[in-house]
Coordinates of C-alpha atoms and ligand atoms in Angstrom, one line a residue:
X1395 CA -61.6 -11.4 117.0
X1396 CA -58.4 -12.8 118.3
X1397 CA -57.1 -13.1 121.8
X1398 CA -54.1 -13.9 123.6
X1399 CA -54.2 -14.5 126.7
X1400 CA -50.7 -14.1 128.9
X1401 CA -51.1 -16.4 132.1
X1402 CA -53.4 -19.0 133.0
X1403 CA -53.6 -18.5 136.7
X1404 CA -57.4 -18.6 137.9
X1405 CA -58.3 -15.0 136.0
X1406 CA -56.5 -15.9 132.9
X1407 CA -57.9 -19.3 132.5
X1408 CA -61.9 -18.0 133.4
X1409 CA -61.4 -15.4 131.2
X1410 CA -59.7 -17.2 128.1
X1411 CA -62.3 -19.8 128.5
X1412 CA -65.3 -17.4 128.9
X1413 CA -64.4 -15.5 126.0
X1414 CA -63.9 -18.3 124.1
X1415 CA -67.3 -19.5 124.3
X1416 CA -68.4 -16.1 123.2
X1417 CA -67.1 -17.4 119.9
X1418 CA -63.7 -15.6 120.0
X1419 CA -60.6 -17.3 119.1
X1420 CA -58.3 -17.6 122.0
X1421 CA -54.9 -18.4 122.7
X1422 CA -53.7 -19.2 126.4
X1423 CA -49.8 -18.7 126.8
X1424 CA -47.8 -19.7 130.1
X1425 CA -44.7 -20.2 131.0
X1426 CA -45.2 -23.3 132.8
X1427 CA -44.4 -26.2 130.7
X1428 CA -46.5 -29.2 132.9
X1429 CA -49.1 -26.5 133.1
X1430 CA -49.6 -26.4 129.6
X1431 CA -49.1 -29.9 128.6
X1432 CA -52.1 -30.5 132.0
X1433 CA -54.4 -28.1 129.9
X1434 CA -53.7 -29.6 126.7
X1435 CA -54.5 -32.9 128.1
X1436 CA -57.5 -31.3 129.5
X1437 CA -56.7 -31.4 133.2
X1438 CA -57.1 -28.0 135.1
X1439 CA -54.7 -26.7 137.3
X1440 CA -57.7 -25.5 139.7
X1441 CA -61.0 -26.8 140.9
X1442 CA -63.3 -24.5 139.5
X1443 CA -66.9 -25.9 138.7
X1444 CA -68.1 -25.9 135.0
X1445 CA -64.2 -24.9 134.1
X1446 CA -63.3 -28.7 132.9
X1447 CA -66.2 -29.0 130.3
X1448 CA -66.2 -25.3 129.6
X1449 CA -62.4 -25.5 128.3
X1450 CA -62.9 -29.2 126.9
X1451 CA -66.3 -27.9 124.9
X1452 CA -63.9 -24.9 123.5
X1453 CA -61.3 -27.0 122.6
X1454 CA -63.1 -28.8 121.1
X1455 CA -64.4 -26.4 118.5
X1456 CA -61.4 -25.3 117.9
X1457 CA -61.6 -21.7 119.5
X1458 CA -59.3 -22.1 122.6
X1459 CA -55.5 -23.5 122.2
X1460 CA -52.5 -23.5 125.3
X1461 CA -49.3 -22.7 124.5
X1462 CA -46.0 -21.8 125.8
X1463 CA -45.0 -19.6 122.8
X1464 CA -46.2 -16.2 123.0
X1465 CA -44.9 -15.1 119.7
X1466 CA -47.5 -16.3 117.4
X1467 CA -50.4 -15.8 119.2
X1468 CA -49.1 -12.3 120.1
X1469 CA -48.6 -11.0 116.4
X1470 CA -51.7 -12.4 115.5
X1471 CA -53.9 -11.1 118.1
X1472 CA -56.3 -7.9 118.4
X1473 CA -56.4 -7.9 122.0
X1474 CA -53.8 -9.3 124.4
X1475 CA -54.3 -9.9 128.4
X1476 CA -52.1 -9.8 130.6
X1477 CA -53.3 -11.8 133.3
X1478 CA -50.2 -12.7 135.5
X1479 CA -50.1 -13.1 139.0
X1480 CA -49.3 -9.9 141.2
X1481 CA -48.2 -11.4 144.5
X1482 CA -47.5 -9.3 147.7
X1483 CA -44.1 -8.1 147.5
X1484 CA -41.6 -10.4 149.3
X1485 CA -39.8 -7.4 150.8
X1486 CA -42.8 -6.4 152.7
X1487 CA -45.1 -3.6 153.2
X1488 CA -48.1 -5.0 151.0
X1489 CA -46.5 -3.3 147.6
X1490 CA -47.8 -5.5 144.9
X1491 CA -44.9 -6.8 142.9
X1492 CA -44.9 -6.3 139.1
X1493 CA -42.3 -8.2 138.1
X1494 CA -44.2 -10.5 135.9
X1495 CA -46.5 -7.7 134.6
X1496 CA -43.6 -6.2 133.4
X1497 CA -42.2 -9.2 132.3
X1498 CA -44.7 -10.1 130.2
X1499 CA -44.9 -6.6 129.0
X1500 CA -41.5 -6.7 127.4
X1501 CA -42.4 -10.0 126.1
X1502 CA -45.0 -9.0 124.2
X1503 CA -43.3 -5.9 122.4
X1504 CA -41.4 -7.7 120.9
X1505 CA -44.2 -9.2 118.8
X1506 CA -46.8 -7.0 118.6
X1507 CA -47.6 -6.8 114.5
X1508 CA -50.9 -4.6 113.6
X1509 CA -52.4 -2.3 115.8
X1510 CA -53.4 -4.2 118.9
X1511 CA -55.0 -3.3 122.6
X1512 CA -52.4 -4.6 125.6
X1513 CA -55.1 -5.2 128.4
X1514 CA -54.1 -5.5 132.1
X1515 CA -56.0 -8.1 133.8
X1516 CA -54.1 -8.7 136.4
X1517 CA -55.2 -6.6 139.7
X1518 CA -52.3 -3.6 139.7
X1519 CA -51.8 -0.7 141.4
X1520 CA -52.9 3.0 139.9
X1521 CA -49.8 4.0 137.3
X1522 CA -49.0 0.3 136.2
X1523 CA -51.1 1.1 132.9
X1524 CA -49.1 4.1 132.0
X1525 CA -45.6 2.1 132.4
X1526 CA -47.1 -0.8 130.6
X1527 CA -47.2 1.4 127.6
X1528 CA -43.9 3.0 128.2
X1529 CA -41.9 -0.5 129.2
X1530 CA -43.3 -1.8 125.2
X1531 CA -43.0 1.7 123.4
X1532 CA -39.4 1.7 124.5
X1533 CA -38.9 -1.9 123.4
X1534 CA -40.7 -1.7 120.3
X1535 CA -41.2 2.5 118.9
X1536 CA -42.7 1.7 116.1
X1537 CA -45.6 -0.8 117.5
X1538 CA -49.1 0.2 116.7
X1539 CA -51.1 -0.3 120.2
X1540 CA -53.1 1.1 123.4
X1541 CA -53.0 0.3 126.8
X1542 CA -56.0 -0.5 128.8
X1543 CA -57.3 -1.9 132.0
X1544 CA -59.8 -4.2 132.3
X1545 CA -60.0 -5.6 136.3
X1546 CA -61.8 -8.9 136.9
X1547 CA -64.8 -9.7 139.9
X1548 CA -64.8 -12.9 139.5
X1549 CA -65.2 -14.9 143.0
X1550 CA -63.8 -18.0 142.9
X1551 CA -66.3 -20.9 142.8
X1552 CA -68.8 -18.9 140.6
X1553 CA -66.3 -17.4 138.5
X1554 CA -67.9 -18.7 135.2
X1555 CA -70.9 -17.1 136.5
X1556 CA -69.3 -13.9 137.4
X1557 CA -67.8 -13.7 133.8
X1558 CA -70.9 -14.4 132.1
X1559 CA -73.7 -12.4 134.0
X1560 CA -70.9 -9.4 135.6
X1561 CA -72.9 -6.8 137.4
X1562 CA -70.8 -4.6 135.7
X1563 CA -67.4 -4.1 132.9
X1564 CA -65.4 -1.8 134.1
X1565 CA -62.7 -0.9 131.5
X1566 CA -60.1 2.1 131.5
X1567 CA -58.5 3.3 127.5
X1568 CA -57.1 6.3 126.7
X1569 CA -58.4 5.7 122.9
X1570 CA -61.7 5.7 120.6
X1571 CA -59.8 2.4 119.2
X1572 CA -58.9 0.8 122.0
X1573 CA -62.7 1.6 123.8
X1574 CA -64.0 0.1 120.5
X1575 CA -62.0 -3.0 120.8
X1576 CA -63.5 -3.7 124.0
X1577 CA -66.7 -2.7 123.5
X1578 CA -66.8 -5.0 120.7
X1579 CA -65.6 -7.9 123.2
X1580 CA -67.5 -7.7 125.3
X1581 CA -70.2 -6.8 123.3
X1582 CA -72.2 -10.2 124.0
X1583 CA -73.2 -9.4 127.4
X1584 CA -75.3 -6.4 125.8
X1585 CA -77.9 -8.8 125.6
X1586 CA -77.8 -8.8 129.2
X1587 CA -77.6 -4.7 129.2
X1588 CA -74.4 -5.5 130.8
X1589 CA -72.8 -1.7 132.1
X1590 CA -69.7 -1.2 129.9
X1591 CA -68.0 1.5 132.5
X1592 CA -65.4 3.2 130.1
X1593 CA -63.0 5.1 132.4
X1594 CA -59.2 6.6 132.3
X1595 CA -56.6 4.2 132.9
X1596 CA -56.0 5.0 136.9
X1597 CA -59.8 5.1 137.2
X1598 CA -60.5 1.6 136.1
X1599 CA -56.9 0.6 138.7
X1600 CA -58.7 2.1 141.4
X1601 CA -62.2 0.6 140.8
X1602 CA -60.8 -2.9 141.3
X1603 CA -59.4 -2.0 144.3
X1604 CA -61.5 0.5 145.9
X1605 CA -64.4 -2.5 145.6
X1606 CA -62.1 -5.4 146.7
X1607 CA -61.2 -3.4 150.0
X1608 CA -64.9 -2.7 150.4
X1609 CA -66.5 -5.9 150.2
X1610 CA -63.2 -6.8 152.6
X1611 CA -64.6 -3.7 155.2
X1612 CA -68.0 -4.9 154.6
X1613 CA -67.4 -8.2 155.8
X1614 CA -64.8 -7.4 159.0
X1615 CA -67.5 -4.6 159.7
X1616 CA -70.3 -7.2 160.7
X1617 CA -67.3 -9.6 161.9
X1618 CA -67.1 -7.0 164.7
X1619 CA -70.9 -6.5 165.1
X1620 CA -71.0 -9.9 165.4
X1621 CA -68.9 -9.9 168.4
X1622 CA -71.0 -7.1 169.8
X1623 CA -74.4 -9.4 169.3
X1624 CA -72.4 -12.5 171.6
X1625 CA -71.6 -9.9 174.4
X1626 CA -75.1 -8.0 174.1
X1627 CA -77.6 -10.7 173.2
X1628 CA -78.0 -9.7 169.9
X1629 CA -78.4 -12.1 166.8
X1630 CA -76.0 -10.9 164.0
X1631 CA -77.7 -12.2 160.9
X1632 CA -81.1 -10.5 161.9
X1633 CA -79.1 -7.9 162.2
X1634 CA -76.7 -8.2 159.3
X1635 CA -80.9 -9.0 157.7
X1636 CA -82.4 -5.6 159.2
X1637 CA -79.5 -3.5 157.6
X1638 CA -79.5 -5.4 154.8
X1639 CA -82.6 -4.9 153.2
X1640 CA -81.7 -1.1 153.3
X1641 CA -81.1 -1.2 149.5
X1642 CA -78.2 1.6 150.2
X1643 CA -76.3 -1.0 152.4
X1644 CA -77.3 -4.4 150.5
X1645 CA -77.5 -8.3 151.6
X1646 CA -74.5 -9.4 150.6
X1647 CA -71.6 -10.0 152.3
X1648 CA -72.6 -9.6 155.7
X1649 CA -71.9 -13.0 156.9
X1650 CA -69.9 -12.6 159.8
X1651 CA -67.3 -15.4 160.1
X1652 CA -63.9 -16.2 160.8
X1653 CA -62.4 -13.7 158.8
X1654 CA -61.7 -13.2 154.7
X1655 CA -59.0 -14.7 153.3
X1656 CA -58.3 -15.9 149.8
X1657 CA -56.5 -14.6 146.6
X1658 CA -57.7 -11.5 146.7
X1659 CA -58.9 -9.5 149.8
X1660 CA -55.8 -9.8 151.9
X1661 CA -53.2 -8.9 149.4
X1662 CA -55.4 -6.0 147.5
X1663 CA -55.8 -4.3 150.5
X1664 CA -52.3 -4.7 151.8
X1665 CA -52.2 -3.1 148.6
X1666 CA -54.1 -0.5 148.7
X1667 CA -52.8 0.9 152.1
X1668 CA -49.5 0.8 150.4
X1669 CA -50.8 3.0 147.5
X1670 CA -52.5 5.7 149.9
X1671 CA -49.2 5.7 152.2
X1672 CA -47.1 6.6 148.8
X1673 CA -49.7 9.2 147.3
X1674 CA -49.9 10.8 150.7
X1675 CA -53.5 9.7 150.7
X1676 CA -54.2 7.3 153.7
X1677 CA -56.4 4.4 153.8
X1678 CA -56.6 4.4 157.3
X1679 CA -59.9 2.3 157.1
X1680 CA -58.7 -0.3 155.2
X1681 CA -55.2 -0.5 157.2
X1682 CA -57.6 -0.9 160.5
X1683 CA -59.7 -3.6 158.6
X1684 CA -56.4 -5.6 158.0
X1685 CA -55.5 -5.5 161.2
X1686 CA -58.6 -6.3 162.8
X1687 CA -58.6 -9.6 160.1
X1688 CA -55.7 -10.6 161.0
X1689 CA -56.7 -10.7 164.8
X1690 CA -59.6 -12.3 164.2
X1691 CA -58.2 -15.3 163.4
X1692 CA -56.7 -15.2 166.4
X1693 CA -59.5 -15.0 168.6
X1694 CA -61.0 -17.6 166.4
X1695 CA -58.6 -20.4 168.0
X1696 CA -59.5 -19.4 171.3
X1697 CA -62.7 -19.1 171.0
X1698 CA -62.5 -22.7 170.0
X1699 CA -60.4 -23.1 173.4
X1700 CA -63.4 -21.4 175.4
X1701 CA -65.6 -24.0 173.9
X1702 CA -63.4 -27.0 175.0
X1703 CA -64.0 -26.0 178.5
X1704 CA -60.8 -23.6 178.5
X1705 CA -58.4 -26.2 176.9
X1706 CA -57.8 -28.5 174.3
X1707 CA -54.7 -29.3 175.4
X1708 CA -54.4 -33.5 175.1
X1709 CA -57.6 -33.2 173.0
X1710 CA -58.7 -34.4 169.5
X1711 CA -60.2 -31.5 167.4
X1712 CA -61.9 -32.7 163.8
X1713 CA -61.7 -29.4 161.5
X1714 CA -64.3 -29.8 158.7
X1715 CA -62.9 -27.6 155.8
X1716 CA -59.6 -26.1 155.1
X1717 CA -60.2 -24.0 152.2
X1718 CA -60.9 -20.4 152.3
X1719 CA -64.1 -20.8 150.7
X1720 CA -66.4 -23.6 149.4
X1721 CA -65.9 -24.9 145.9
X1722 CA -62.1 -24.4 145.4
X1723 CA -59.2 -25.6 146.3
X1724 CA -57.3 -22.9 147.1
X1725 CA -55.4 -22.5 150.5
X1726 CA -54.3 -19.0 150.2
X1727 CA -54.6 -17.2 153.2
X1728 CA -57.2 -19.4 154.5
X1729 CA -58.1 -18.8 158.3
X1730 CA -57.4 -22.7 158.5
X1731 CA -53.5 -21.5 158.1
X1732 CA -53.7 -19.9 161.3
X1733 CA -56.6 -21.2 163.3
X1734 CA -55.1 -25.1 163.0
X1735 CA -51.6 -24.6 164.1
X1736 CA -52.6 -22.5 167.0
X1737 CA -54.9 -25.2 168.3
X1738 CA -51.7 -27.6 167.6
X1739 CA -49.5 -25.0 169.6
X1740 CA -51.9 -25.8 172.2
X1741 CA -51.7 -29.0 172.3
X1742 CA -54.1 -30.7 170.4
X1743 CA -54.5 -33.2 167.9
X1744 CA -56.3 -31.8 164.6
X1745 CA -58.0 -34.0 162.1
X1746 CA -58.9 -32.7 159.3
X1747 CA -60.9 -33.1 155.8
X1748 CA -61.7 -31.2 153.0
X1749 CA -63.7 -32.3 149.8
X1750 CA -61.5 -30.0 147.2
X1751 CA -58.6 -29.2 149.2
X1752 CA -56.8 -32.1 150.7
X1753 CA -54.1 -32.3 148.0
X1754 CA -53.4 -28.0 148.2
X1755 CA -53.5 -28.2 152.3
X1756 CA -51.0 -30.6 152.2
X1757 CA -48.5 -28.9 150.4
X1758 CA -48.8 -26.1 153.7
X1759 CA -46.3 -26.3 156.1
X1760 CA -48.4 -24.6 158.5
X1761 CA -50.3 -27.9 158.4
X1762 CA -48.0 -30.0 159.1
X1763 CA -49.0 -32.8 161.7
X1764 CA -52.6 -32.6 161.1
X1765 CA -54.2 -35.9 160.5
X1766 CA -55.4 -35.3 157.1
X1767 CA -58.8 -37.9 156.8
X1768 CA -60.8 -39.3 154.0
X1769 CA -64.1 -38.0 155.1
X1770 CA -66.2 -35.6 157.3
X1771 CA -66.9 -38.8 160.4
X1772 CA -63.8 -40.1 159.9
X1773 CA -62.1 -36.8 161.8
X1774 CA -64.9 -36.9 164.1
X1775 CA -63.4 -40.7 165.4
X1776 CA -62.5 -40.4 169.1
X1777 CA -62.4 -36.2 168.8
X1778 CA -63.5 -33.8 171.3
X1779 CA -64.9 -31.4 169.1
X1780 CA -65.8 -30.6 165.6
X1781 CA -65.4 -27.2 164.0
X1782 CA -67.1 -26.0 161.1
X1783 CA -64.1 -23.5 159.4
X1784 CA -65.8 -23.8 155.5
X1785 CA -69.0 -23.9 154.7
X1786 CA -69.5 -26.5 152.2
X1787 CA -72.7 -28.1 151.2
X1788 CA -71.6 -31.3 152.2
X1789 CA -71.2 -30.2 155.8
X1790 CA -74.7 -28.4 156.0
X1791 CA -76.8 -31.3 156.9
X1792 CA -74.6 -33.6 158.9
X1793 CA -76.1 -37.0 160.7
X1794 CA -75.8 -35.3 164.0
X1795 CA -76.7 -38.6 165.8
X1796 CA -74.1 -40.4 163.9
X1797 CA -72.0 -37.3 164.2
X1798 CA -72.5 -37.6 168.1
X1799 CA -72.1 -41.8 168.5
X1800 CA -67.9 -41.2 166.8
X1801 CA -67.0 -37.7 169.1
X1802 CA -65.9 -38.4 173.1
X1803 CA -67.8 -35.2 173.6
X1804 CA -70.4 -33.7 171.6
X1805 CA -69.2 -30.1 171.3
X1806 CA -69.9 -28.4 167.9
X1807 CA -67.9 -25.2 167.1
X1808 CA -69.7 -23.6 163.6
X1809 CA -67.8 -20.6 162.7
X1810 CA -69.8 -20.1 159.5
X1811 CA -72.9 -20.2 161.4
X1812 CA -74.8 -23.1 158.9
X1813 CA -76.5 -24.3 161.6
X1814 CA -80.0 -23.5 163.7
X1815 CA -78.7 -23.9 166.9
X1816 CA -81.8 -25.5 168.4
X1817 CA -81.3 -28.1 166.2
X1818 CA -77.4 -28.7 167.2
X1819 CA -78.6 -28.0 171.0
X1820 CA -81.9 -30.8 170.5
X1821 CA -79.3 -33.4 169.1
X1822 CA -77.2 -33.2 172.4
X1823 CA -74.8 -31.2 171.7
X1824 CA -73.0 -28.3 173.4
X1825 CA -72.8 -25.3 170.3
X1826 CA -70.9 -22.4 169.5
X1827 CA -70.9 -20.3 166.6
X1828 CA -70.9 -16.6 165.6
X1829 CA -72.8 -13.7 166.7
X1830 CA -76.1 -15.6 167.8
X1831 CA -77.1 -16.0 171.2
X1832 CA -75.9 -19.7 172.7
X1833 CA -79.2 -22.0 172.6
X1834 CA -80.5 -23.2 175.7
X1835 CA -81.0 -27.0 176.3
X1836 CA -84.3 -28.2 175.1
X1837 CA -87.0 -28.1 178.1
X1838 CA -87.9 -31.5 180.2
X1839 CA -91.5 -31.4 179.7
X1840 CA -92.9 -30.6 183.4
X1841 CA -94.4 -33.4 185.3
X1842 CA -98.0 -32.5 185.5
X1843 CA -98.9 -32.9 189.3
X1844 CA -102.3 -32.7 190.6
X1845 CA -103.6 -29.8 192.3
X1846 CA -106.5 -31.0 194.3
Ligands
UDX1484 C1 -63.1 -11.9 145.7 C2 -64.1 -10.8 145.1 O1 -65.4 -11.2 145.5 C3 -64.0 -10.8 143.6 O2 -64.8 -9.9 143.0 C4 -62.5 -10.5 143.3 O3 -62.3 -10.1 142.0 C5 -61.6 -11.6 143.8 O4 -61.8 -11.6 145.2 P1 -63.0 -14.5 146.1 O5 -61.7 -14.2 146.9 O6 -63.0 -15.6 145.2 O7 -63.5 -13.2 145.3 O8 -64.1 -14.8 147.2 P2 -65.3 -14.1 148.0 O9 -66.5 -14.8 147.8 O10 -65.3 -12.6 147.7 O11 -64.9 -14.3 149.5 C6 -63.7 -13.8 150.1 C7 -63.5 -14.1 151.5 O12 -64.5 -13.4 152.3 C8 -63.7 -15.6 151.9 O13 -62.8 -16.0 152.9 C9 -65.1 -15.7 152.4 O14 -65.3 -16.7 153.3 C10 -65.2 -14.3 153.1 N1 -66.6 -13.8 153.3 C11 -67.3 -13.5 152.1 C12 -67.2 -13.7 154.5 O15 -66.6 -14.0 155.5 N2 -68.4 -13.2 154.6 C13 -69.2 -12.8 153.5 O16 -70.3 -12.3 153.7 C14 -68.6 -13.0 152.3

């Protein structure tokens, strides 16, 4: 079996890797010149753990080349993937925009030889399939393929994971051949009794979407419970544990937070609400959970305010993680992006430090001014509070001692709730974080008097 594989963005890459080391011969073509020549020199583009030796190991053996020259690996493939990016339109409105889905589309009519299967990978909205197939049966009438979908889960960070042990396949064909070419794919995760869900085109469109925007509900659902546990007394992960293990609402993702952000959540459901508005089909939950993200963030700087004694203006706030999640790099619509510069817009100093993501952040103009520093105490010199905003390992078992010798004040904001708060409040320090009640200081142990 033969692959191409159009785009090495985050999917394309997991994905041409993965299903190289099924043992697959797999070509990945982008545009980007210095992207390519990276690869091929074995650097990635992302931070991605495993991805390095997994492409290296592939290479290697000969099953995974990088390219810029979609011809050949085109006409010789069975399946191609298109796995281009699908921003949020410029113009607005949360529209997805196509052009380099199309793009690529055209592109590859042009060289399609024996009968092949054109796979979306790319997240796009219901109907992209169908013009897929019409954009490259205009270009090319006489080209033996099918069209189908094949959306991707994989979380960033376990991605590798997420391709290898998927809960689930979902893939939409209109064909007995095209089904059967990705059946055969994906046919070494049978061993796992992997579900294959073989759908219609839209279906499989919808699937990726419908379960993007409600892990995305999921998650600004117990965001808001969580504010509801501060005000009540309530502690939001017994709760979020008490529903949880009510198998028809599950564990995961009920970690309340800052708010999502990422690749994924903010611009699929922008997208989504867009789709609904044009079938006449509103989405009014989603649109109310984008809102109520986008706020959050918000109230996430001042609650940081609240917890500096009403103001950090003149004052020195260390920010431990900038990323949007642990283990990656990416920045994309991180709540750093808007929780850091509205600390800045009220007047305070940032420092700031991030084991993957120091070199991404500083490309952010919305980061601008921050003292970027080279470790988790050196943001914590002379600062007035620290503020947990990613929850990497690193940052889960700080010297709190040390921790409290560098800070002028020992205030500890933890917005991803990794610590016990008796154990922040027994070091000293004053503690804020999400949902739980606020520890009290440890007890003085009573003076014993003598009752005679
Ligand atoms: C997501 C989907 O999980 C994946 O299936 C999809 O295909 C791509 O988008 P990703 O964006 O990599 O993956 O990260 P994910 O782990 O889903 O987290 C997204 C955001 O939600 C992060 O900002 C994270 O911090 C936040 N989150 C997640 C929470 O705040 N609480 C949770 O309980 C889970």
């Amino acid at each position: 079996m033969r692959i191409a594989m159009i785009g090495t963005g985050y999917v394309g890459l997991v994905s041409g890797a993965c299903f190289s080391e099924f043992g697959y011969h797999v070509t990945c073509v982008d545009k980007d010149e210095r992207k390519i020549a990276a690869l091929l020199a074995g650097k990635m583009p992302i931070y991605e753990p495993g991805l390095e030796d997994l492409v290296a190991n592939n290479v290697r053996g000969g099953r995974l080349e990088f390219t810029t020259d979609l011809a050949g690996p085109v006409s010789g493939a069975d399946a191609v993937f298109i796995a281009v990016g699908t921003p949020t339109d410029r113009r607005g409105e949360g529209y997805a925009d196509l052009t380099y889905v199309f793009a690529a589309a055209e592109e590859v009519a042009q060289h399609l030889r024996d009968y092949t299967v054109v796979v979306t990978k790319s997240t796009v909205p219901v109907g992209t399939g169908r013009k897929v197939h019409k954009i490259i049966s205009e270009k090319a009438p006489r080209a033996d393929f099918d069209v189908a979908s094949n959306p991707e889960f994989l979380r960033e960070g376990a991605a590798i994971n997420d391709f290898m042990r998927p809960d689930r396949v979902v893939v939409g064909a209109e064909t007995d051949r095209a089904r059967a070419v990705l059946r055969d794919l994906y046919r070494p995760l049978f061993l796992n009794e992997t579900p294959i869900l073989m759908s219609g085109l839209e279906t499989a469109e919808l699937t990726k979407y419908a379960a993007n925007a409600f892990l995305a509900t999921k998650i600004t659902f117990i965001n808001e419970i969580a504010d509801l546990c501060e005000a009540t007394g309530a502690d939001v992960q017994e709760v979020a544990r008490g529903i949880g293990l009510d198998g028809r609402i599950g564990k995961k993702f009920l970690h309340a937070g800052p708010g999502y952000g990422g690749s994924c959540f903010p611009k699929d459901t922008l997208a989504l609400v867009a789709q609904g508005k044009d079938a006449n089909a509103p989405q009014r939950i989603v649109e109310t959970v984008v809102a109520v993200n986008d706020e959050r963030k918000v109230q996430m700087a001042n609650r940081i305010v609240a917890a500096c004694d009403g103001s950090v203006r003149g004052k020195t706030i260390a920010v431990l993680g900038l990323t949007f999640k642990p283990n990656t790099d990416d920045m994309r619509e991180a709540p750093s992006l808007d929780i850091v510069p509205a600390l800045q817009k009220n007047g305070a100093t940032v420092r700031a430090f991030d084991p993957e993501g120091m070199a991404e952040a500083k490309k952010h103009a919305e980061l601008a001014g921050t003292v970027f520093c080279d470790n988790a105490y050196d943001t914590m010199q002379g600062a007035d509070a620290i503020v947990i905003l990613t929850e990497w390992n690193e940052f889960r078992s700080l010297d709190l001692a040390r921790a409290k010798s560098l800070l002028r004040t020992p205030v500890l904001i933890d917005l991803r709730n990794i610590y016990r708060p008796e154990d922040v409040v027994a070091a000293g320090f004053s503690y804020t974080s999400v949902g739980r009640r606020p520890a009290s200081p440890p007890k003085r142990p009573r003076s014993v008097s003598a009752v005679g």
